[in-house]
Short mmCIF file of C-alpha atoms in Angstrom, two decimals:
data_model
loop_
_atom_site.label_atom_id
_atom_site.label_comp_id
_atom_site.label_asym_id
_atom_site.label_seq_id
_atom_site.Cartn_x
_atom_site.Cartn_y
_atom_site.Cartn_z
CA UNK A 1 0.17 -0.08 0.15
CA UNK A 2 1.45 3.17 -0.81
CA UNK A 3 1.19 6.37 1.57
CA UNK A 4 0.87 9.83 -0.31
CA UNK A 5 3.27 12.31 1.34
CA UNK A 6 4.59 10.04 4.00
CA UNK A 7 8.21 9.18 4.72
CA UNK A 8 10.06 7.04 6.97
CA UNK A 9 13.37 8.99 7.24
CA UNK A 10 12.28 11.70 9.52
CA UNK A 11 11.12 12.57 13.09
CA UNK A 12 8.66 15.49 14.05
CA UNK A 13 9.79 18.45 16.38
CA UNK A 14 7.03 17.53 18.84
CA UNK A 15 8.63 14.21 19.00
CA UNK A 16 12.26 15.09 18.96
CA UNK A 17 11.56 17.39 21.31
CA UNK A 18 9.89 15.25 23.71
CA UNK A 19 12.82 12.80 23.20
CA UNK A 20 15.11 15.64 23.89
CA UNK A 21 13.92 16.26 27.46
CA UNK A 22 13.87 12.83 27.94
CA UNK A 23 17.94 12.76 27.34
CA UNK A 24 18.05 15.23 30.28
CA UNK A 25 15.83 13.62 32.81
CA UNK A 26 17.34 10.37 32.35
CA UNK A 27 20.80 11.15 32.62
CA UNK A 28 21.91 7.75 31.81
CA UNK A 29 21.28 7.68 28.01
CA UNK A 30 21.64 9.02 24.34
CA UNK A 31 17.96 10.08 23.52
CA UNK A 32 18.85 8.33 20.40
CA UNK A 33 18.28 5.20 21.55
CA UNK A 34 14.94 5.12 23.01
CA UNK A 35 14.39 6.98 19.27
CA UNK A 36 15.38 4.27 17.55
CA UNK A 37 13.76 1.81 19.97
CA UNK A 38 10.18 3.70 19.23
CA UNK A 39 11.10 4.49 15.93
CA UNK A 40 9.54 1.03 14.46
CA UNK A 41 6.32 1.07 16.23
CA UNK A 42 5.56 4.56 14.82
CA UNK A 43 7.21 4.38 11.06
CA UNK A 44 5.52 7.44 9.35
CA UNK A 45 5.75 10.80 8.87
CA UNK A 46 3.15 12.93 7.41
CA UNK A 47 4.82 15.83 5.36
CA UNK A 48 1.89 18.26 5.26
CA UNK A 49 0.77 17.64 9.21
CA UNK A 50 4.45 17.45 10.35
CA UNK A 51 3.78 14.79 12.54
CA UNK A 52 5.53 11.37 12.99
CA UNK A 53 2.74 9.13 13.29
CA UNK A 54 1.20 5.22 11.96
CA UNK A 55 -1.56 3.73 10.34
CA UNK A 56 -3.59 1.63 13.28
CA UNK A 57 -6.82 0.84 13.95
CA UNK A 58 -9.14 3.12 14.94
CA UNK A 59 -11.55 1.34 17.63
CA UNK A 60 -14.31 0.76 14.78
CA UNK A 61 -15.04 -2.12 12.67
CA UNK A 62 -16.85 -3.54 9.89
CA UNK A 63 -20.30 -4.31 10.76
CA UNK A 64 -20.41 -7.03 8.44
CA UNK A 65 -16.71 -8.11 8.20
CA UNK A 66 -15.83 -7.24 11.69
CA UNK A 67 -12.34 -6.05 10.11
CA UNK A 68 -11.36 -3.05 11.81
CA UNK A 69 -11.47 0.71 10.18
CA UNK A 70 -8.19 2.08 9.92
CA UNK A 71 -7.31 5.88 10.53
CA UNK A 72 -3.88 7.75 10.06
CA UNK A 73 -2.56 9.08 13.38
CA UNK A 74 -0.08 12.11 14.46
CA UNK A 75 0.92 10.47 17.97
CA UNK A 76 3.10 12.50 20.71
CA UNK A 77 4.68 11.44 24.05
CA UNK A 78 1.39 11.89 27.12
CA UNK A 79 4.10 10.11 30.01
CA UNK A 80 7.50 9.50 30.49
CA UNK A 81 9.00 7.99 33.99
CA UNK A 82 12.13 6.09 34.88
CA UNK A 83 10.79 3.90 38.05
CA UNK A 84 13.44 1.97 40.42
CA UNK A 85 12.42 -1.51 40.60
CA UNK A 86 13.69 -4.60 42.14
CA UNK A 87 14.65 -6.01 38.83
CA UNK A 88 16.31 -2.74 38.40
CA UNK A 89 15.17 1.15 35.98
CA UNK A 90 12.25 1.11 34.21
CA UNK A 91 11.44 3.18 31.99
CA UNK A 92 7.80 3.88 31.29
CA UNK A 93 6.28 5.59 28.36
CA UNK A 94 2.87 6.52 27.79
CA UNK A 95 2.27 7.56 23.56
CA UNK A 96 -1.06 9.08 22.38
CA UNK A 97 -2.22 9.54 19.07
CA UNK A 98 -5.17 11.76 17.38
CA UNK A 99 -6.80 10.41 14.16
CA UNK A 100 -5.03 13.33 11.64
CA UNK A 101 -4.97 11.60 8.14
CA UNK A 102 -5.88 8.85 5.68
CA UNK A 103 -4.02 6.00 4.32
CA UNK A 104 -3.38 8.27 1.14
CA UNK A 105 -1.34 10.97 3.92
CA UNK A 106 -4.53 13.17 3.40
CA UNK A 107 -5.14 15.23 6.62
CA UNK A 108 -8.69 14.42 7.39
CA UNK A 109 -11.65 15.51 10.06
CA UNK A 110 -12.30 13.71 13.51
CA UNK A 111 -14.89 12.13 13.91
CA UNK A 112 -17.34 10.87 16.41
CA UNK A 113 -16.82 6.57 14.77
CA UNK A 114 -13.07 7.35 16.04
CA UNK A 115 -11.18 6.43 18.93
CA UNK A 116 -8.28 8.07 19.77
CA UNK A 117 -4.54 5.64 19.55
CA UNK A 118 -2.97 4.54 22.77
CA UNK A 119 0.31 3.04 23.12
CA UNK A 120 2.87 2.20 26.40
CA UNK A 121 5.92 0.98 26.80
CA UNK A 122 8.34 -0.27 28.95
CA UNK A 123 11.89 -0.32 28.37
CA UNK A 124 14.73 -1.92 30.52
CA UNK A 125 18.37 -0.61 30.39
CA UNK A 126 20.75 -2.43 27.42
CA UNK A 127 24.54 -1.21 27.31
CA UNK A 128 24.21 1.85 27.51
CA UNK A 129 20.35 2.49 26.37
CA UNK A 130 17.70 1.38 26.58
CA UNK A 131 15.74 -1.88 24.79
CA UNK A 132 11.32 -3.64 24.81
CA UNK A 133 10.56 -5.08 27.62
CA UNK A 134 6.66 -4.78 27.37
CA UNK A 135 4.48 -3.14 24.88
CA UNK A 136 1.44 -2.58 23.25
CA UNK A 137 1.60 0.73 20.42
CA UNK A 138 -1.85 -0.24 19.21
CA UNK A 139 -4.77 0.00 21.59
CA UNK A 140 -7.79 2.67 21.46
CA UNK A 141 -9.01 5.44 24.39
CA UNK A 142 -10.13 8.80 23.20
CA UNK A 143 -13.57 9.97 21.84
CA UNK A 144 -13.76 11.60 18.20
CA UNK A 145 -10.63 10.54 17.31
CA UNK A 146 -8.23 12.51 20.15
CA UNK A 147 -6.00 10.59 22.16
CA UNK A 148 -6.62 10.37 25.71
CA UNK A 149 -4.45 12.31 27.51
CA UNK A 150 -3.43 13.13 30.30
CA UNK A 151 -2.09 10.09 32.21
CA UNK A 152 -1.05 9.17 35.53
CA UNK A 153 1.62 6.17 36.55
CA UNK A 154 0.46 4.38 39.12
CA UNK A 155 1.65 1.67 41.32
CA UNK A 156 0.18 -1.22 40.64
CA UNK A 157 1.82 -3.98 42.28
CA UNK A 158 5.18 -4.53 44.69
CA UNK A 159 7.34 -3.96 41.15
CA UNK A 160 4.65 -3.32 39.04
CA UNK A 161 3.45 0.47 38.20
CA UNK A 162 0.94 0.94 35.63
CA UNK A 163 -1.62 3.68 33.77
CA UNK A 164 -4.19 5.09 34.59
CA UNK A 165 -6.47 7.54 33.33
CA UNK A 166 -10.69 8.00 32.30
CA UNK A 167 -11.96 8.07 28.94
CA UNK A 168 -15.55 9.05 28.52
CA UNK A 169 -18.29 8.97 25.36
CA UNK A 170 -21.80 10.07 25.02
CA UNK A 171 -24.86 8.79 23.31
CA UNK A 172 -27.56 9.84 22.70
CA UNK A 173 -28.01 11.74 25.98
CA UNK A 174 -26.23 8.82 28.05
CA UNK A 175 -22.66 9.28 29.26
CA UNK A 176 -20.71 6.75 30.74
CA UNK A 177 -16.82 6.46 31.91
CA UNK A 178 -14.53 4.36 32.77
CA UNK A 179 -11.33 3.78 34.68
CA UNK A 180 -8.53 2.72 31.84
CA UNK A 181 -5.54 0.94 33.33
CA UNK A 182 -2.29 -0.56 31.42
CA UNK A 183 -0.21 -3.09 33.49
CA UNK A 184 2.72 -4.62 31.91
CA UNK A 185 2.49 -8.41 31.58
CA UNK A 186 5.31 -10.00 29.76
CA UNK A 187 5.83 -8.89 26.64
CA UNK A 188 2.53 -7.17 26.32
CA UNK A 189 0.16 -5.46 28.40
CA UNK A 190 -3.29 -6.06 30.19
CA UNK A 191 -5.56 -3.38 29.29
CA UNK A 192 -8.83 -3.29 32.05
CA UNK A 193 -11.69 -0.77 31.32
CA UNK A 194 -13.27 -0.59 34.74
CA UNK A 195 -17.19 1.51 34.80
CA UNK A 196 -16.55 5.18 36.64
CA UNK A 197 -19.63 6.40 36.44
CA UNK A 198 -23.04 6.89 34.07
CA UNK A 199 -25.75 9.42 33.79
CA UNK A 200 -28.79 9.17 31.01
CA UNK A 201 -29.00 13.15 31.96
CA UNK A 202 -28.94 13.91 28.65
CA UNK A 203 -31.72 11.83 27.31
CA UNK A 204 -35.51 12.36 27.00
CA UNK A 205 -36.48 9.91 28.46
CA UNK A 206 -36.03 10.92 32.03
CA UNK A 207 -35.43 14.07 34.58
CA UNK A 208 -38.65 15.65 33.18
CA UNK A 209 -42.57 16.09 34.31
CA UNK A 210 -43.83 12.60 34.61
CA UNK A 211 -41.12 11.39 33.69
CA UNK A 212 -38.55 8.69 35.68
CA UNK A 213 -35.54 9.56 37.58
CA UNK A 214 -32.36 9.43 35.28
CA UNK A 215 -29.93 7.41 36.40
CA UNK A 216 -26.39 8.70 38.03
CA UNK A 217 -23.62 6.96 39.48
CA UNK A 218 -20.30 7.16 40.26
CA UNK A 219 -16.92 5.28 41.51
CA UNK A 220 -13.48 6.69 43.26
CA UNK A 221 -10.87 4.83 42.92
CA UNK A 222 -8.42 4.44 45.15
CA UNK A 223 -5.49 0.83 45.34
CA UNK A 224 -5.19 -0.90 48.14
CA UNK A 225 -1.77 -1.53 49.44
CA UNK A 226 -2.63 -3.20 52.67
CA UNK A 227 -2.30 -6.58 50.47
CA UNK A 228 -1.59 -8.55 47.10
CA UNK A 229 -3.97 -11.07 45.40
CA UNK A 230 -1.52 -13.01 42.56
CA UNK A 231 0.66 -10.96 42.85
CA UNK A 232 -1.23 -7.25 42.69
CA UNK A 233 -2.78 -5.03 45.11
CA UNK A 234 -6.45 -5.19 45.01
CA UNK A 235 -8.43 -2.12 44.04
CA UNK A 236 -11.42 -0.46 46.17
CA UNK A 237 -14.25 1.49 44.24
CA UNK A 238 -16.81 3.68 46.73
CA UNK A 239 -20.09 3.72 44.69
CA UNK A 240 -22.50 6.95 45.23
CA UNK A 241 -25.43 7.65 43.08
CA UNK A 242 -28.64 5.93 42.01
CA UNK A 243 -29.81 3.48 39.19
CA UNK A 244 -33.41 1.51 38.83
CA UNK A 245 -34.44 2.56 42.26
CA UNK A 246 -31.63 2.04 43.66
CA UNK A 247 -29.08 4.34 45.75
CA UNK A 248 -25.78 3.78 46.39
CA UNK A 249 -24.20 5.68 48.98
CA UNK A 250 -20.47 4.99 50.25
CA UNK A 251 -20.72 1.40 48.53
CA UNK A 252 -17.78 -0.29 48.22
CA UNK A 253 -16.16 -2.96 46.01
CA UNK A 254 -13.14 -4.78 45.93
CA UNK A 255 -11.76 -5.77 42.34
CA UNK A 256 -9.08 -8.84 42.02
CA UNK A 257 -6.26 -9.09 39.45
CA UNK A 258 -6.99 -12.47 37.75
CA UNK A 259 -3.86 -14.06 36.14
CA UNK A 260 -4.41 -13.40 32.31
CA UNK A 261 -7.85 -10.96 33.11
CA UNK A 262 -6.60 -8.70 35.30
CA UNK A 263 -9.06 -6.54 37.43
CA UNK A 264 -12.06 -7.97 37.35
CA UNK A 265 -15.63 -6.16 37.74
CA UNK A 266 -17.76 -8.64 39.95
CA UNK A 267 -21.00 -9.55 38.92
CA UNK A 268 -22.69 -7.25 41.00
CA UNK A 269 -20.98 -4.35 40.10
CA UNK A 270 -22.92 -1.26 39.30
CA UNK A 271 -21.03 -0.04 36.81
CA UNK A 272 -19.97 -3.19 35.39
CA UNK A 273 -20.70 -3.23 31.41
CA UNK A 274 -21.83 0.23 30.69
CA UNK A 275 -19.27 1.03 27.54
#
């Protein structure tokens, strides 16, 4: 497949500045070694948009064939930090991407049907540079084609960190919010979506005179570091709100980590499967 106006040899100014600052932050390696690690995952450069990026799944699929629709993403580094673990230093990197061009390299408008791009990398030292220990460069989070920014790096196990954020989207007046948790798992990344909030305030079927009360419930999340289950700290979710005639006031639910599945929402969790 040919990509008009795309090339594989130039690095965008945004990434150049991001990687450059990384070199000063770590004090141990040249920034070029990090670029060398990440460039194969995001090999395209869009000259018209002056951005480094990739063609990747957009988060939407063909309703007949179930094949993913593809989109061109301009990418950037949202968060990067070196952590001292029991296994030595690890560099955690979170990449985000916005839908910006099509498969021919032409600029496109953002659309509600597409999600943003998210990539997570855990790098470990190799000689004077880094090598990939765990990675998934092509996940989706963020609505209307915009990458979800502002990720937090949290400790989810005694020697394991991960990124967490909140994804929100509205359809026909119903707004759902999810905690998105990304943690390393072997060579890959475990991706967990956990219900964080739901309300129907924007729908025309509740809240008006003579209509039913709108559903509105939300969760606060805390990491319980007092113990581990299958090597990971449990998550404590505190629910408040209303749903289908039931009120929740500081209702507590614990989510435990299960091998090969990550954090599991119990069947009675009031915000399960809202997305």
